[in-house]
Tab-separated table of C-alpha atoms in Angstrom:
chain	number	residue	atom	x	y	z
A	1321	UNK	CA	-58.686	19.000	5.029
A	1322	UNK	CA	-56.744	18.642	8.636
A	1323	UNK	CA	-56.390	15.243	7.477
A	1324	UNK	CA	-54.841	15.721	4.363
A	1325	UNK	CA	-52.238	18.200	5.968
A	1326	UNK	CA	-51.667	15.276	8.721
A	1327	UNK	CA	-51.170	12.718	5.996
A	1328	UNK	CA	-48.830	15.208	4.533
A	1329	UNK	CA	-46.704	15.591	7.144
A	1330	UNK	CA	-46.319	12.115	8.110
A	1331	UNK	CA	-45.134	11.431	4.846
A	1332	UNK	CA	-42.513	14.159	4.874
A	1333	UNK	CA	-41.580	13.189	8.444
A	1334	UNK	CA	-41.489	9.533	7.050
A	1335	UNK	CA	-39.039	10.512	3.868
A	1336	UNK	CA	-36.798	12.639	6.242
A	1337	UNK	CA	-36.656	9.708	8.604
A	1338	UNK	CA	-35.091	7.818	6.188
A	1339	UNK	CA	-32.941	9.944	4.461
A	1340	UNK	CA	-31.200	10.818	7.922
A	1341	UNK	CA	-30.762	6.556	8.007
A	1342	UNK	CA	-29.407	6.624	5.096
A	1343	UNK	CA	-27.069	9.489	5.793
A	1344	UNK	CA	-26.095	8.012	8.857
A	1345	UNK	CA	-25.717	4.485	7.463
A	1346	UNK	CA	-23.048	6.119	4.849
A	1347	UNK	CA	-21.294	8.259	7.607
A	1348	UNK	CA	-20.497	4.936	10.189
A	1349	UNK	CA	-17.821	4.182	7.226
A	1350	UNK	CA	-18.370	0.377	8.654
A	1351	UNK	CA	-16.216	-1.921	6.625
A	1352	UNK	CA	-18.005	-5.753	6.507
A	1353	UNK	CA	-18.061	-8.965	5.050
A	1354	UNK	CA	-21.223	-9.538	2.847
A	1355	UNK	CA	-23.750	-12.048	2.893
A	1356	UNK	CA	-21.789	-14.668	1.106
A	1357	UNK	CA	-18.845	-13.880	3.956
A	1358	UNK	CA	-16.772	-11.966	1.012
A	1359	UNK	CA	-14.777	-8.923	1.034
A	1360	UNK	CA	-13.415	-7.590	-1.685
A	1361	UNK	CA	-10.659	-5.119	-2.327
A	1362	UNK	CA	-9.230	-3.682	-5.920
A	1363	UNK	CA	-5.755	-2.027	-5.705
A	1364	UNK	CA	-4.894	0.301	-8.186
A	1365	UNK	CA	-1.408	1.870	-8.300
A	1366	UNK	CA	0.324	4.406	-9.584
A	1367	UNK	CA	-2.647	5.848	-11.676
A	1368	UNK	CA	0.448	8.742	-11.772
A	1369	UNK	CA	-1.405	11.109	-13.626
A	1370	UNK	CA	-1.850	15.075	-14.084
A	1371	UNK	CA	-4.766	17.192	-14.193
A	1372	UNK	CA	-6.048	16.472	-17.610
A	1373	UNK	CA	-4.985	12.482	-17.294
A	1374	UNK	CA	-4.699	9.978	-20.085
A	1375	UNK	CA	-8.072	8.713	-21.548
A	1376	UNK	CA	-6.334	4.959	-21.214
A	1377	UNK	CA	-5.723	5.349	-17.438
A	1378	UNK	CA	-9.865	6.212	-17.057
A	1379	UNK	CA	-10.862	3.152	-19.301
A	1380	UNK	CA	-8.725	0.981	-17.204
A	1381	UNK	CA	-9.836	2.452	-13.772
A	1382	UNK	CA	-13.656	2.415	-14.662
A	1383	UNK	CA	-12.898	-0.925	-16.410
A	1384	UNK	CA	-11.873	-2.923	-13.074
A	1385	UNK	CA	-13.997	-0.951	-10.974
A	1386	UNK	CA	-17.126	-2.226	-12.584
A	1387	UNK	CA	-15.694	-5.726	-13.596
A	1388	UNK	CA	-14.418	-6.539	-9.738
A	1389	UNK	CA	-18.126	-5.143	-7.952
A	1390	UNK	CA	-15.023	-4.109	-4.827
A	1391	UNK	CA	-16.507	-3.683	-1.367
A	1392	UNK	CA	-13.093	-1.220	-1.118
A	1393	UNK	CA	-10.858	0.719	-3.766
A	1394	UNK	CA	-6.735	0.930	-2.190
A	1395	UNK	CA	-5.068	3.697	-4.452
A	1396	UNK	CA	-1.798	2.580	-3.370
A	1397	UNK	CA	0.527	5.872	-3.602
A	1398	UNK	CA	1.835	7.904	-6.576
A	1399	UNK	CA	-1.745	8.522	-7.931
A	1400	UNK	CA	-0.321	12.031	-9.075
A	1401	UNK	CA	2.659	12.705	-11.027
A	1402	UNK	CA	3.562	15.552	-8.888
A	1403	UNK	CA	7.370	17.097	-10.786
A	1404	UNK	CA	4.624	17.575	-13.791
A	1405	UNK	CA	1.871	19.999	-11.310
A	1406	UNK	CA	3.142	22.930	-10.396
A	1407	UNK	CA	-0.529	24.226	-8.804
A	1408	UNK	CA	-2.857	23.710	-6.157
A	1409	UNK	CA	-5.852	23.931	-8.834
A	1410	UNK	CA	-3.958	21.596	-10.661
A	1411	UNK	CA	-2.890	18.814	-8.302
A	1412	UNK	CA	-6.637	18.538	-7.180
A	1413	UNK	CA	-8.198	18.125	-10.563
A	1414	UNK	CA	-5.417	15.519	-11.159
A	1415	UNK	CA	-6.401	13.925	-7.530
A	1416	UNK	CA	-10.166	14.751	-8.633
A	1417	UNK	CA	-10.352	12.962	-12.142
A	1418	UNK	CA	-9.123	9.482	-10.194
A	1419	UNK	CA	-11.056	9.789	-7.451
A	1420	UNK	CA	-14.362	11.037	-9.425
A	1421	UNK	CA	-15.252	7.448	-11.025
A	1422	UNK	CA	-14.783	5.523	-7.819
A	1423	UNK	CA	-17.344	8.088	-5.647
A	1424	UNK	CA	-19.280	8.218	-8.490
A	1425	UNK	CA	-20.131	4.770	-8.172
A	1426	UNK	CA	-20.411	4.746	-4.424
A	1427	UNK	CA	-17.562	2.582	-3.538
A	1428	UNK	CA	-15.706	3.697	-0.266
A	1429	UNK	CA	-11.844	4.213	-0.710
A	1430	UNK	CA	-8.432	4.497	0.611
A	1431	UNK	CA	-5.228	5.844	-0.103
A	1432	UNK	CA	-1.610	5.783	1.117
A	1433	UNK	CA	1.171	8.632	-0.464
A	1434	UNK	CA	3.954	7.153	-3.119
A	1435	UNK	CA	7.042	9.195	-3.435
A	1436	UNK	CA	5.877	11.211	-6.560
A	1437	UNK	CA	2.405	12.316	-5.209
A	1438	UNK	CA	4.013	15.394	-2.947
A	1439	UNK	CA	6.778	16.484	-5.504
A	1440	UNK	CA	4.668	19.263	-6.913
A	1441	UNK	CA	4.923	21.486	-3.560
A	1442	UNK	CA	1.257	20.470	-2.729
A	1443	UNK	CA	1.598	18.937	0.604
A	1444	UNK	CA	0.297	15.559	1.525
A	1445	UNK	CA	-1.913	16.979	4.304
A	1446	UNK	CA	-3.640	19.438	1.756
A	1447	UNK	CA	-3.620	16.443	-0.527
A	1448	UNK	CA	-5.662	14.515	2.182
A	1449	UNK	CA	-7.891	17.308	2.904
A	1450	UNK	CA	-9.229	17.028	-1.006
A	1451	UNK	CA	-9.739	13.049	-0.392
A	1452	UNK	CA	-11.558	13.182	2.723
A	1453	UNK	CA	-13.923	16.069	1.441
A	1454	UNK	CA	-15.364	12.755	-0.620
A	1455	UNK	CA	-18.290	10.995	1.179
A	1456	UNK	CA	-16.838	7.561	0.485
A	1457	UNK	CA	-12.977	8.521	1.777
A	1458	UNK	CA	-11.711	6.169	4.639
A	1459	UNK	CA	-8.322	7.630	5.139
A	1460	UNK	CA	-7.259	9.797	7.506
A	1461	UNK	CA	-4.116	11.787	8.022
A	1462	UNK	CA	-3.216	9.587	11.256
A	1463	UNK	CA	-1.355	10.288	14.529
A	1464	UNK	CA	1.216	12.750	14.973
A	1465	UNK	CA	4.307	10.255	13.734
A	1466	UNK	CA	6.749	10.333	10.311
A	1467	UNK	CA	4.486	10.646	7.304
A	1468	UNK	CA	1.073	11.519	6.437
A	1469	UNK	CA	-1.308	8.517	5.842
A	1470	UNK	CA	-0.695	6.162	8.705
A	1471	UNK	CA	-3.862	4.402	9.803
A	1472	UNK	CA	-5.389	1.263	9.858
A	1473	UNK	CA	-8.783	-0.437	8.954
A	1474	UNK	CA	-10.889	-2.752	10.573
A	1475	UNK	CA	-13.571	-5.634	8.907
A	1476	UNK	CA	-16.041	-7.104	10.687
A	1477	UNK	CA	-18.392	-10.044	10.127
A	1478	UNK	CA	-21.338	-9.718	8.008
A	1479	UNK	CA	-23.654	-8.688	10.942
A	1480	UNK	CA	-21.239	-6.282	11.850
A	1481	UNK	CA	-20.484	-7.249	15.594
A	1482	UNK	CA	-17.156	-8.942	15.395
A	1483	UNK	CA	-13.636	-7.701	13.915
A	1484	UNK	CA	-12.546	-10.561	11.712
A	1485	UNK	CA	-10.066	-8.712	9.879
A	1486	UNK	CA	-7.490	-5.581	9.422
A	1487	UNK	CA	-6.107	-3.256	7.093
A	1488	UNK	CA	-2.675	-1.339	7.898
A	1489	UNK	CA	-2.172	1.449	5.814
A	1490	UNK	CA	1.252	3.175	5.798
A	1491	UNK	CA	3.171	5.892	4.577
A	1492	UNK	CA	6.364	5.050	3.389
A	1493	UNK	CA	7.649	7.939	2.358
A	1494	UNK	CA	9.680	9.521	-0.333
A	1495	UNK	CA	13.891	9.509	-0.040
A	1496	UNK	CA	16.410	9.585	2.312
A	1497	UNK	CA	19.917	10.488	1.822
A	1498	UNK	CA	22.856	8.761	4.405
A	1499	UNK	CA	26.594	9.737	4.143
A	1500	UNK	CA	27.265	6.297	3.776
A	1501	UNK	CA	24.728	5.526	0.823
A	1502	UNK	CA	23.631	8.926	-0.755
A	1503	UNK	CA	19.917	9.128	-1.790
A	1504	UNK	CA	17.859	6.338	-1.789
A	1505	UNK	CA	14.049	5.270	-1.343
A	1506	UNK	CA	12.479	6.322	2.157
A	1507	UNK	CA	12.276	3.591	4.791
A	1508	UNK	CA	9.134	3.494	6.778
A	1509	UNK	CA	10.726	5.417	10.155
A	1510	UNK	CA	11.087	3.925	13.754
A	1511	UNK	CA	8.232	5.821	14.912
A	1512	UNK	CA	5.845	4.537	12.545
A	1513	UNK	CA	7.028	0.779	13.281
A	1514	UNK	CA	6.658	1.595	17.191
A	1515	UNK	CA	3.403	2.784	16.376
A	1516	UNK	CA	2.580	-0.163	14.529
A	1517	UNK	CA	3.682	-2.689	16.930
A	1518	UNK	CA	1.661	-0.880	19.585
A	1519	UNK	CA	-1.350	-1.175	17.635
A	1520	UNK	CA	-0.971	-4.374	16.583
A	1521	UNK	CA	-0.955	-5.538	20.670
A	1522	UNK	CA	-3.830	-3.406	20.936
A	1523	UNK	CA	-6.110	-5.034	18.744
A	1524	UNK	CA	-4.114	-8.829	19.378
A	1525	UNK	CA	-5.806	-7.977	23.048
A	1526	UNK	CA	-8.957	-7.352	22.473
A	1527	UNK	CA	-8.941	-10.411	20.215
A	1528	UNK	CA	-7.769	-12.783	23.305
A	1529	UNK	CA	-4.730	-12.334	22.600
A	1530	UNK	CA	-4.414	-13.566	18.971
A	1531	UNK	CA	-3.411	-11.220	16.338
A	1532	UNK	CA	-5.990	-10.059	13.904
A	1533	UNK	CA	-4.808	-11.121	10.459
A	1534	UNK	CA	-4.010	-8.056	8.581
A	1535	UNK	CA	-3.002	-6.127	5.090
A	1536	UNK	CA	-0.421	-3.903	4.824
A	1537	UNK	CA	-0.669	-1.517	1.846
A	1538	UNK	CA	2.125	0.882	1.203
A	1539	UNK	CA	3.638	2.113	-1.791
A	1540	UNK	CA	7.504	1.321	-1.856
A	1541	UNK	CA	8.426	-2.228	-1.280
A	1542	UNK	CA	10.658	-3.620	1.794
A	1543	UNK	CA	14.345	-4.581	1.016
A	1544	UNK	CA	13.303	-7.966	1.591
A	1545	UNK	CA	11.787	-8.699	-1.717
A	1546	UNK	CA	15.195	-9.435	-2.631
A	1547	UNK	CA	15.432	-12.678	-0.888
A	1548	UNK	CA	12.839	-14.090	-3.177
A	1549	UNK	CA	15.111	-13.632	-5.849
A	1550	UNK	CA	17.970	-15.197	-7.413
A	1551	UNK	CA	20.955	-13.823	-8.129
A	1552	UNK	CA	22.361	-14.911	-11.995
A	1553	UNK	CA	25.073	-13.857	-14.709
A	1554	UNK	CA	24.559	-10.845	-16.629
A	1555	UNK	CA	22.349	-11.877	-19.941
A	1556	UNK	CA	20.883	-14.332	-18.634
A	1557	UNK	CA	17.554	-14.642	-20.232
A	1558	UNK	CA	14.447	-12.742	-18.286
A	1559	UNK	CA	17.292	-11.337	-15.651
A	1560	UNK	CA	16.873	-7.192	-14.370
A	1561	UNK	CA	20.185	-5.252	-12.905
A	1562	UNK	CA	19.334	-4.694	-9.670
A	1563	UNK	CA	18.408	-0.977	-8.338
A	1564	UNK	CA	20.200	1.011	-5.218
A	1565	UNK	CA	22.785	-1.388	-3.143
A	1566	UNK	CA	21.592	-4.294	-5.188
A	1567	UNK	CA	23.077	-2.754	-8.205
A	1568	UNK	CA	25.986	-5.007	-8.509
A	1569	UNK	CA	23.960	-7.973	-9.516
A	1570	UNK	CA	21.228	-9.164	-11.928
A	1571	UNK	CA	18.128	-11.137	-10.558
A	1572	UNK	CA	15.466	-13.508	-11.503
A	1573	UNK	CA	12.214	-14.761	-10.270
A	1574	UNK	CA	13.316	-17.377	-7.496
A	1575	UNK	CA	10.312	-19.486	-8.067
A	1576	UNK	CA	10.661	-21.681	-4.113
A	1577	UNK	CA	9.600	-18.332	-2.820
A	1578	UNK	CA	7.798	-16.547	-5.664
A	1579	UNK	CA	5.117	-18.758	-7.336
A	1580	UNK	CA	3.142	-16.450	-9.885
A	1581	UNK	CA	3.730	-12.809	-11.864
A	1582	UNK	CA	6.180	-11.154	-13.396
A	1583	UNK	CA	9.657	-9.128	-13.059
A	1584	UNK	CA	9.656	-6.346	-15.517
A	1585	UNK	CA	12.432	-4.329	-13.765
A	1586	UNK	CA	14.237	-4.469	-10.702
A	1587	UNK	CA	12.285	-3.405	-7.221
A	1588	UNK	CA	13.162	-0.159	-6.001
A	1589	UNK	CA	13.195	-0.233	-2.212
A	1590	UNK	CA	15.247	1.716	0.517
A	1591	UNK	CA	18.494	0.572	0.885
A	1592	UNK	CA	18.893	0.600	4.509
A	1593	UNK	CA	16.577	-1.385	6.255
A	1594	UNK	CA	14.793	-0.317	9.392
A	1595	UNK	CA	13.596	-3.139	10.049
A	1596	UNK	CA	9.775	-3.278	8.875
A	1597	UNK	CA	9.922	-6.767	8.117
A	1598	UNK	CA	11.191	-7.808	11.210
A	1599	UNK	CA	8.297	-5.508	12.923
A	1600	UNK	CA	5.777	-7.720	10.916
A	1601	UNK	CA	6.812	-10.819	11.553
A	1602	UNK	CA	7.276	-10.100	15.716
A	1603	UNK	CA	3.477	-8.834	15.514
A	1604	UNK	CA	2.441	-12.203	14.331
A	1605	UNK	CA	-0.509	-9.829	12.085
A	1606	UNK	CA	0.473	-9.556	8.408
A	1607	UNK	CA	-0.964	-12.251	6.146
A	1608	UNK	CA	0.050	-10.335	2.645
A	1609	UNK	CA	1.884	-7.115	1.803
A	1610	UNK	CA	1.092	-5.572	-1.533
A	1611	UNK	CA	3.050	-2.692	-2.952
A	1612	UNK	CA	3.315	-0.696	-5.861
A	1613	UNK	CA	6.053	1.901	-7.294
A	1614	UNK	CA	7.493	-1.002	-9.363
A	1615	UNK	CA	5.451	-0.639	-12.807
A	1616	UNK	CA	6.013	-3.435	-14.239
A	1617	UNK	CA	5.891	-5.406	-11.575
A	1618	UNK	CA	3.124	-7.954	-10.592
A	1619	UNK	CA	4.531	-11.001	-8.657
A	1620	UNK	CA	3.028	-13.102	-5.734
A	1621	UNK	CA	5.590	-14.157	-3.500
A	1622	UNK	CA	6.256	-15.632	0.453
A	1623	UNK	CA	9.028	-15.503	2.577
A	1624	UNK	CA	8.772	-16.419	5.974
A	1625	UNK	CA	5.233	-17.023	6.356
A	1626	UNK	CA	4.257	-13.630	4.763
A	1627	UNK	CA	3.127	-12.990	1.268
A	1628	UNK	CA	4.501	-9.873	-0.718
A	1629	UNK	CA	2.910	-8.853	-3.722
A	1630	UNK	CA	3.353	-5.997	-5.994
A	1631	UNK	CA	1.054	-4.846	-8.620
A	1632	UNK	CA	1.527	-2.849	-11.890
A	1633	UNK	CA	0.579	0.429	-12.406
A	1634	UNK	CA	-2.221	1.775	-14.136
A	1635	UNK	CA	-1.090	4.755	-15.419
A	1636	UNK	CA	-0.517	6.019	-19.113
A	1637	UNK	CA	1.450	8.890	-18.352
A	1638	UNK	CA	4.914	7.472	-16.834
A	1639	UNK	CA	6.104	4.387	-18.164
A	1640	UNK	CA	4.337	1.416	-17.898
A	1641	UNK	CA	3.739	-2.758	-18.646
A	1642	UNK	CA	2.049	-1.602	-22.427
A	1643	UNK	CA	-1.221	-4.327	-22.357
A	1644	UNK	CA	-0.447	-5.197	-18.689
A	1645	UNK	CA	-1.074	-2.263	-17.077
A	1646	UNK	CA	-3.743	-3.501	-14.811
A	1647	UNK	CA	-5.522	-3.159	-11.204
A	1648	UNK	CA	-5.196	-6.319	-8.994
A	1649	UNK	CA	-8.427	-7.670	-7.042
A	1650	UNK	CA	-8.003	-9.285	-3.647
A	1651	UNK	CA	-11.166	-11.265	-2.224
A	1652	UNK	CA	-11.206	-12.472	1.754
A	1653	UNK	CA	-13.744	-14.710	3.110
A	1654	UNK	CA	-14.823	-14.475	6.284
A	1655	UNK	CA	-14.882	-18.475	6.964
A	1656	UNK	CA	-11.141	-18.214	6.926
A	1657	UNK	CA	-9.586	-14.793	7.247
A	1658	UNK	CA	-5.929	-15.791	6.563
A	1659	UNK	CA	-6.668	-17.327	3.151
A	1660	UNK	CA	-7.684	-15.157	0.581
A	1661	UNK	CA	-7.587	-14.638	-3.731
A	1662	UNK	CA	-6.227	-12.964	-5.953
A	1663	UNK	CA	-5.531	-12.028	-9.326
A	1664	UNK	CA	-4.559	-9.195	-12.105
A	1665	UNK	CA	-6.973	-7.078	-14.049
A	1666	UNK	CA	-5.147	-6.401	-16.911
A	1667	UNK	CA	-5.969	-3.696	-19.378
A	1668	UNK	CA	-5.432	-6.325	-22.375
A	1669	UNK	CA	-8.130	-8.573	-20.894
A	1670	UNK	CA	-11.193	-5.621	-19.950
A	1671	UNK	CA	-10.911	-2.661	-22.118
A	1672	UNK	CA	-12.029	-2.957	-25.772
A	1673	UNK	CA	-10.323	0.595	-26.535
A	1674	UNK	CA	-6.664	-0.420	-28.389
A	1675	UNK	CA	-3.630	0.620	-27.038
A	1676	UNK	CA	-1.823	4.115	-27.289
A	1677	UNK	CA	1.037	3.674	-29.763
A	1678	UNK	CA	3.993	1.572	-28.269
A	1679	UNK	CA	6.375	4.259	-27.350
A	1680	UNK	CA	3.241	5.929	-24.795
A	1681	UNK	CA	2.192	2.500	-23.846
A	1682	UNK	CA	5.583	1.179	-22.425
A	1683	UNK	CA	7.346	4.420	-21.758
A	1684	UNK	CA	4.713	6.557	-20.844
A	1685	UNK	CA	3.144	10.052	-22.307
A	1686	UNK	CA	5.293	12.300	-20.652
A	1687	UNK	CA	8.527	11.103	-22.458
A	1688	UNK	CA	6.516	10.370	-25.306
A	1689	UNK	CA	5.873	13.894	-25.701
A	1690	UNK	CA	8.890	15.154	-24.290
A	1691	UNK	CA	10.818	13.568	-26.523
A	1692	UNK	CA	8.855	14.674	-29.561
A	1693	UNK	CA	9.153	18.112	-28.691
A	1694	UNK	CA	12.948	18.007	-27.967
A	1695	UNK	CA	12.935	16.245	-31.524
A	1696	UNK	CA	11.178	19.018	-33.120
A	1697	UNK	CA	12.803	21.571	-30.819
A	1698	UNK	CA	15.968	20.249	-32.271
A	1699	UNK	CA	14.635	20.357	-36.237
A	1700	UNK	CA	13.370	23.787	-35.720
A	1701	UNK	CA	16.495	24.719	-34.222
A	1702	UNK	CA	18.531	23.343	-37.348
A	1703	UNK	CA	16.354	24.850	-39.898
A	1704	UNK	CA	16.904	27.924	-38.539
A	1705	UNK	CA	20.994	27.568	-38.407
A	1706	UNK	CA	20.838	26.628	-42.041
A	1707	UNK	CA	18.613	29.171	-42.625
A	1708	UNK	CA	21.188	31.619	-41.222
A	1709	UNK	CA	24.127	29.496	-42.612
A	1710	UNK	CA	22.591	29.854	-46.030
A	1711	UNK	CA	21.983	33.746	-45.992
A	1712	UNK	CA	25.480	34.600	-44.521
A	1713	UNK	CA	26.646	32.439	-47.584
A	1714	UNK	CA	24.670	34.702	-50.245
A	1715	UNK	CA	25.746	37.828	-48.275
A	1716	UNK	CA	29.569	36.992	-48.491
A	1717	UNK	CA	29.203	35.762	-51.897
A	1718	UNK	CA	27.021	39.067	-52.619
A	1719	UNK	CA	29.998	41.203	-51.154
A	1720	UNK	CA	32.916	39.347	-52.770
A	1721	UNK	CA	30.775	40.182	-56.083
A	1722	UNK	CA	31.013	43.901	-55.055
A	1723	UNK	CA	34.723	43.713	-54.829
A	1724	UNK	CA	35.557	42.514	-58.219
């Protein structure tokens, strides 16, 4: 009998041995290569959603997740449409219902803060609170500096010894309004760039001296991405107006400098520059820059020996690229950390569901249904005033009866 109790135990003590390696395993949060010296990442922006979120958006984001296998899920800012959630309970089940299909497959994540995600009155540190209470959550809310969101990621080799690779994460903000140029975009602020650059060093030290190629992932494009474009007369086929400062003119894909994707609408950075790109290219770090905010938006550009690469969004509710909404998967290989694939996930290519109707598909379900309701507002509104038109007509016809 003594025996069978022993046996007992040591099997208990066995089972609770490895569930506490197994916990611990899951809490190192240890990003690696994988035995084939792959890494892969799928960015999805601007899910921009609310707390009962477009059936559409969910197809698409379980969709890529379980097409691309990622070792990593970016949501790359505006994953809320915050004017549209007015409560606490309701900006987390919005926050919940995008998150919920990436933990529920195990997949660790990160997120940076677009310009929308804080309009509700939720803050972005209460915001980050609800993401980190997931298991699989690598973000943190960062030093104390501009922003909420600024942190960065390391990769190591497959046997997980040696950093091979890094992930910048950064916050870049909502707007900013100037005497001299009103309200515009947010720039990413000079204490985030000397934070940056100070890191950078850092980790360029303990590497020998030689920068760790890195990722930056923010949500609002650098000014910059206007140099890969071409300036070109009004109607010219394929051309956007530009957006901010850049108004003036309309712009095409310059194809020296941008060599795949599409320009659905004119990128909407900051207009004053504070000098980001400058930061990046003085750290010697950045291999690729990928952004969202633009919607429509997926093109794979270079200038000066860094890539910059937006990706549409993969929300239903704000407007949106109709059967291109998509997720974009990146793949690095350990053999040779500065090269690297990619390529879009679009919705047309790995959901059977159809599309919405073309009005939600292209200009999203909020003005979709705002519209309509203005539109019946409006016929209610006129029924009613003929309504009242008509009686008022009977009454004074009804009294100038009397008279006679």
């Amino acid at each position: 009998m003594k025996k069978g109790i022993s046996s007992v135990i040591c099997i208990l003590i066995t089972i609770f041995m490895l569930l506490s390696q197994t916990a611990s395993a899951v809490g190192d949060k240890g990003l690696c290569f994988d035995e084939k010296g792959e890494f892969r990442i799928l960015i999805v922006a601007d899910t921009q959603d609310i707390a009962n979120p477009q059936e559409r958006m969910l197809r698409l984001l379980s969709a890529s997740l379980d097409q691309a296998k990622p070792d990593l899920v970016v949501l790359l800012g505006d994953v809320i449409h915050g004017p549209a959630i007015l409560t606490e309970e309701g900006t987390k089940k919005a926050i919940d219902a995008v998150v919920a299909p990436i933990a529920e497959r195990g997949i660790p994540f990160a997120v940076v803060f677009g310009n929308h995600d804080a309009e509700g009155g939720v803050s972005k540190e209460l915001q980050m609170q609800w993401y980190n209470s997931y298991d699989g959550c690598l973000a943190v809310e960062g030093e104390d500096m501009t922003g909420c969101g600024n942190y960065n990621l390391l990769i190591k080799d497959k046997a997980g010894e040696k950093n091979i690779f890094n992930l910048w994460f950064i916050d870049s903000g909502t707007y900013s309004y100037t005497e001299a140029l009103g309200k515009s975009y947010a720039y990413v602020e000079y204490d985030q760039l000397a934070w940056y650059e100070r890191e950078s060093a850092a980790l360029a030290e303990q590497n020998g001296g030689e920068p760790i190629p890195s990722f930056v992932f923010q949500h609002i494009p650098v000014p910059e991405v206007y140099d890969m474009l071409s300036v070109v007369p009004e109607g010219t086929l394929g051309a956007v107006q530009g957006h901010g400062i850049y108004s003036d003119s309309y712009y095409v894909i310059n194809p020296e400098y941008i060599s795949k994707g599409a320009l659905g609408e004119a990128p909407c950075p900051p207009d004053a520059k504070s000098g980001e790109f400058d930061a990046w290219k003085r750290a010697g770090d950045i291999v690729a820059a990928f952004f969202g905010h633009d919607h429509v938006n997926d093109y794979e550009g270079s200038l000066d020996g860094i890539d910059m690469i937006s990706t549409t969004g993969t929300g239903f509710f704000i407007y949106g690229a109709g059967e291109n909404h998509g997720t974009r998967l990146v793949t690095l290989y350990e053999s040779s950390p500065t090269e690297y694939d990619t390529e879009m996930l679009y919705y047309k290519d790995i959901v059977d569901a159809p599309l919405p109707n073309y009005f939600i598909s292209t200009f999203g379900a909020f003005w979709f249904y705002g519209v309509l309701s203005a539109v019946l507002l409006l016929a209610v509104v006129v029924t009613v005033a003929v309504v009242i038109i008509k009686r008022a007509r009977k009454k004074r016809k009804a009294t100038s009866a009397k008279k006679r």
